[in-house]
Amino acid sequence: TYNLMMRVFSKVEIETIAGGGVYTVRFSSPYEMQVDRRVLGDVLRLGIELKYRPGIETSICLFITRLVCLNGMTASAQEFSWKAKSTADAESQLQWITIGVADAIEGFENVVISSRQMAETQIEGDAEVALLERARSMGIPTRYDDRLLDAFRHEPGQNEWALLNAFTRMSTHGNLPTETARIISAGAGQWVTTFDMVNA
């Protein structure tokens, strides 16, 4: 993954590595795109997260960092699983990783386009009420409401982008259990990936 990204960007940083049966490596590129021109530094940076369980499973997703506050979210580009050892050879995995990295890079620009639409889509009524409604629809327990509202109040707004950023701030800076933070980060990525102004 590192070598593939170096061919495209010529500079790649390894942001985090975690072990314990499932190895997670996050690669950060220098590729950035502006979201909301009204907000200084509202820029997204492309990264890729690779999870690897040796001989069992490999998955790749797009990892996006919002630089103004270092919030993060994941958006699945493609997932690859090898359940049978006969299909888990190194060559097969490298081929799938190549496709996954290409898909993730391609998906980044689509996420930025959706993010810009979210920044333009205004919320009718009370934004905090809308925020808690989004939390319920995402299945987030009410015990996290105070943390979510606190995250929103750090950077309030009357548009869909402000609501989404409350979730990414909470997942990144909310001192949540690791798995809960991961689920919220993935939910935010799914939300922005599938965002449609017509259905906002």
Short mmCIF file of C-alpha atoms in Angstrom, two decimals:
data_model
loop_
_atom_site.label_atom_id
_atom_site.label_comp_id
_atom_site.label_asym_id
_atom_site.label_seq_id
_atom_site.Cartn_x
_atom_site.Cartn_y
_atom_site.Cartn_z
CA THR A 1 0.00 0.00 0.00
CA TYR A 2 2.83 2.35 0.87
CA ASN A 3 4.60 1.68 -2.43
CA LEU A 4 1.40 2.16 -4.44
CA MET A 5 0.66 5.47 -2.74
CA MET A 6 4.24 6.66 -3.19
CA ARG A 7 3.88 6.16 -6.93
CA VAL A 8 0.87 8.49 -6.93
CA PHE A 9 1.83 11.10 -4.32
CA SER A 10 5.64 10.81 -3.90
CA LYS A 11 5.21 11.56 -0.18
CA VAL A 12 3.32 9.32 2.24
CA GLU A 13 3.34 9.24 6.04
CA ILE A 14 2.45 6.29 8.23
CA GLU A 15 0.06 7.84 10.73
CA THR A 16 -0.83 4.98 13.08
CA ILE A 17 -0.06 1.32 13.48
CA ALA A 18 -1.89 -1.01 15.85
CA GLY A 19 -1.37 -4.71 16.45
CA GLY A 20 -3.00 -7.44 18.49
CA GLY A 21 -4.18 -9.99 15.94
CA VAL A 22 -5.51 -7.35 13.56
CA TYR A 23 -2.84 -4.99 12.24
CA THR A 24 -4.06 -1.54 11.28
CA VAL A 25 -1.91 0.87 9.31
CA ARG A 26 -3.08 4.34 8.31
CA PHE A 27 -1.26 6.03 5.44
CA SER A 28 -1.61 9.80 5.02
CA SER A 29 -1.04 11.51 1.68
CA PRO A 30 -0.37 15.20 0.95
CA TYR A 31 -3.48 15.37 -1.29
CA GLU A 32 -5.92 17.96 0.05
CA MET A 33 -9.12 19.59 -1.18
CA GLN A 34 -11.06 22.58 0.18
CA VAL A 35 -14.65 22.02 1.37
CA ASP A 36 -16.19 25.27 2.59
CA ARG A 37 -14.40 28.38 1.31
CA ARG A 38 -16.09 30.44 4.05
CA VAL A 39 -14.22 28.50 6.74
CA LEU A 40 -10.47 29.07 6.85
CA GLY A 41 -8.63 25.76 6.72
CA ASP A 42 -11.73 23.66 6.01
CA VAL A 43 -9.69 21.18 4.04
CA LEU A 44 -9.90 17.39 3.73
CA ARG A 45 -6.80 15.21 3.33
CA LEU A 46 -6.79 11.80 1.69
CA GLY A 47 -5.52 8.80 3.57
CA ILE A 48 -5.92 5.05 3.38
CA GLU A 49 -6.48 2.65 6.24
CA LEU A 50 -5.38 -0.96 5.81
CA LYS A 51 -6.49 -3.69 8.21
CA TYR A 52 -4.82 -7.06 7.98
CA ARG A 53 -5.42 -10.36 9.76
CA PRO A 54 -2.64 -12.60 8.40
CA GLY A 55 -3.99 -15.35 6.19
CA ILE A 56 -7.59 -14.49 7.03
CA GLU A 57 -8.68 -11.06 5.93
CA THR A 58 -7.48 -7.79 4.43
CA SER A 59 -9.60 -4.66 4.16
CA ILE A 60 -8.96 -1.21 2.76
CA CYS A 61 -10.93 1.94 3.32
CA LEU A 62 -10.58 5.59 2.53
CA PHE A 63 -9.56 7.57 5.62
CA ILE A 64 -10.30 11.30 5.53
CA THR A 65 -8.87 13.88 7.91
CA ARG A 66 -10.41 17.34 8.27
CA LEU A 67 -7.36 19.47 8.92
CA VAL A 68 -9.00 22.43 10.68
CA CYS A 69 -9.69 20.25 13.73
CA LEU A 70 -8.01 16.92 12.89
CA ASN A 71 -11.36 15.12 12.90
CA GLY A 72 -11.34 11.84 11.03
CA MET A 73 -13.82 9.59 9.28
CA THR A 74 -13.62 6.40 7.26
CA ALA A 75 -15.45 5.62 4.05
CA SER A 76 -15.25 2.06 2.80
CA ALA A 77 -14.05 1.92 -0.77
CA GLN A 78 -13.82 -1.84 -1.04
CA GLU A 79 -13.32 -4.71 1.33
CA PHE A 80 -11.45 -7.93 0.64
CA SER A 81 -11.77 -11.11 2.63
CA TRP A 82 -9.95 -14.39 2.32
CA LYS A 83 -11.87 -16.95 4.33
CA ALA A 84 -10.15 -19.97 2.80
CA LYS A 85 -6.39 -20.30 3.06
CA SER A 86 -6.20 -21.47 -0.54
CA THR A 87 -7.19 -17.97 -1.72
CA ALA A 88 -5.06 -16.08 0.79
CA ASP A 89 -1.78 -16.22 -1.10
CA ALA A 90 0.36 -13.08 -1.19
CA GLU A 91 -0.11 -12.49 -4.94
CA SER A 92 -3.92 -12.51 -4.68
CA GLN A 93 -3.84 -10.12 -1.74
CA LEU A 94 -1.48 -7.73 -3.50
CA GLN A 95 -3.77 -7.64 -6.55
CA TRP A 96 -6.79 -6.81 -4.41
CA ILE A 97 -4.86 -4.18 -2.47
CA THR A 98 -3.89 -2.50 -5.74
CA ILE A 99 -7.56 -2.29 -6.74
CA GLY A 100 -8.61 -1.13 -3.27
CA VAL A 101 -6.05 1.68 -3.14
CA ALA A 102 -7.12 2.89 -6.60
CA ASP A 103 -10.80 2.81 -5.59
CA ALA A 104 -10.12 4.71 -2.37
CA ILE A 105 -8.18 7.45 -4.17
CA GLU A 106 -10.94 7.75 -6.76
CA GLY A 107 -13.58 7.86 -4.03
CA PHE A 108 -11.92 10.79 -2.24
CA GLU A 109 -13.00 13.40 -4.78
CA ASN A 110 -16.58 12.13 -4.61
CA VAL A 111 -16.53 12.54 -0.82
CA VAL A 112 -15.28 16.12 -1.19
CA ILE A 113 -18.08 16.90 -3.67
CA SER A 114 -20.64 15.51 -1.21
CA SER A 115 -19.02 17.46 1.63
CA ARG A 116 -19.40 20.67 -0.35
CA GLN A 117 -23.08 19.88 -0.93
CA MET A 118 -23.51 19.31 2.80
CA ALA A 119 -21.91 22.72 3.51
CA GLU A 120 -24.48 24.33 1.20
CA THR A 121 -27.50 22.46 2.61
CA GLN A 122 -29.14 24.52 5.35
CA ILE A 123 -30.95 23.03 8.36
CA GLU A 124 -34.52 24.16 9.00
CA GLY A 125 -35.23 24.85 12.67
CA ASP A 126 -33.06 24.02 15.67
CA ALA A 127 -29.73 22.51 14.58
CA GLU A 128 -29.18 20.78 17.94
CA VAL A 129 -32.55 19.02 17.67
CA ALA A 130 -31.62 17.95 14.13
CA LEU A 131 -28.26 16.71 15.43
CA LEU A 132 -29.88 14.47 18.03
CA GLU A 133 -32.31 13.17 15.42
CA ARG A 134 -29.33 12.17 13.27
CA ALA A 135 -27.80 10.44 16.30
CA ARG A 136 -30.94 8.36 16.81
CA SER A 137 -31.06 7.41 13.13
CA MET A 138 -27.40 6.30 13.36
CA GLY A 139 -28.20 4.17 16.41
CA ILE A 140 -25.99 6.17 18.79
CA PRO A 141 -27.09 5.66 22.43
CA THR A 142 -28.54 8.69 24.25
CA ARG A 143 -25.74 8.43 26.85
CA TYR A 144 -23.48 10.11 24.26
CA ASP A 145 -25.82 13.08 23.64
CA ASP A 146 -23.91 15.46 25.93
CA ARG A 147 -20.60 14.66 24.22
CA LEU A 148 -22.19 15.10 20.79
CA LEU A 149 -23.74 18.46 21.71
CA ASP A 150 -20.43 19.59 23.20
CA ALA A 151 -18.66 18.62 19.96
CA PHE A 152 -21.25 20.58 17.94
CA ARG A 153 -20.86 23.67 20.14
CA HIS A 154 -17.14 23.78 19.38
CA GLU A 155 -18.02 24.52 15.77
CA PRO A 156 -21.75 25.25 15.48
CA GLY A 157 -23.51 25.81 12.19
CA GLN A 158 -26.86 25.69 10.50
CA ASN A 159 -25.95 23.24 7.73
CA GLU A 160 -25.54 19.49 7.26
CA TRP A 161 -21.74 19.79 7.21
CA ALA A 162 -21.75 21.26 10.73
CA LEU A 163 -23.86 18.33 11.94
CA LEU A 164 -21.56 15.78 10.35
CA ASN A 165 -18.50 17.45 11.87
CA ALA A 166 -19.99 17.13 15.36
CA PHE A 167 -19.97 13.35 14.86
CA THR A 168 -16.42 13.26 13.52
CA ARG A 169 -15.23 15.52 16.36
CA MET A 170 -16.88 13.26 18.92
CA SER A 171 -15.39 10.12 17.37
CA THR A 172 -11.91 11.66 17.23
CA HIS A 173 -11.80 13.77 20.41
CA GLY A 174 -14.69 12.44 22.52
CA ASN A 175 -12.75 9.95 24.66
CA LEU A 176 -15.01 7.13 23.46
CA PRO A 177 -14.33 3.39 23.59
CA THR A 178 -12.22 2.47 20.55
CA GLU A 179 -14.92 0.36 18.88
CA THR A 180 -17.60 3.02 19.46
CA ALA A 181 -15.35 5.69 17.94
CA ARG A 182 -14.67 3.42 14.95
CA ILE A 183 -18.39 2.82 14.37
CA ILE A 184 -19.20 6.55 14.55
CA SER A 185 -16.30 7.38 12.22
CA ALA A 186 -17.55 4.79 9.71
CA GLY A 187 -21.14 6.04 10.10
CA ALA A 188 -20.00 9.59 9.31
CA GLY A 189 -18.16 8.33 6.25
CA GLN A 190 -21.25 6.46 5.09
CA TRP A 191 -23.40 9.54 5.66
CA VAL A 192 -21.21 11.86 3.57
CA THR A 193 -20.66 9.21 0.87
CA THR A 194 -24.40 8.71 0.33
CA PHE A 195 -25.48 12.32 0.97
CA ASP A 196 -28.08 13.63 -1.45
CA MET A 197 -29.35 17.22 -1.30
CA VAL A 198 -32.78 16.05 -2.46
CA ASN A 199 -33.17 13.81 0.57
CA ALA A 200 -31.45 16.07 3.13
#
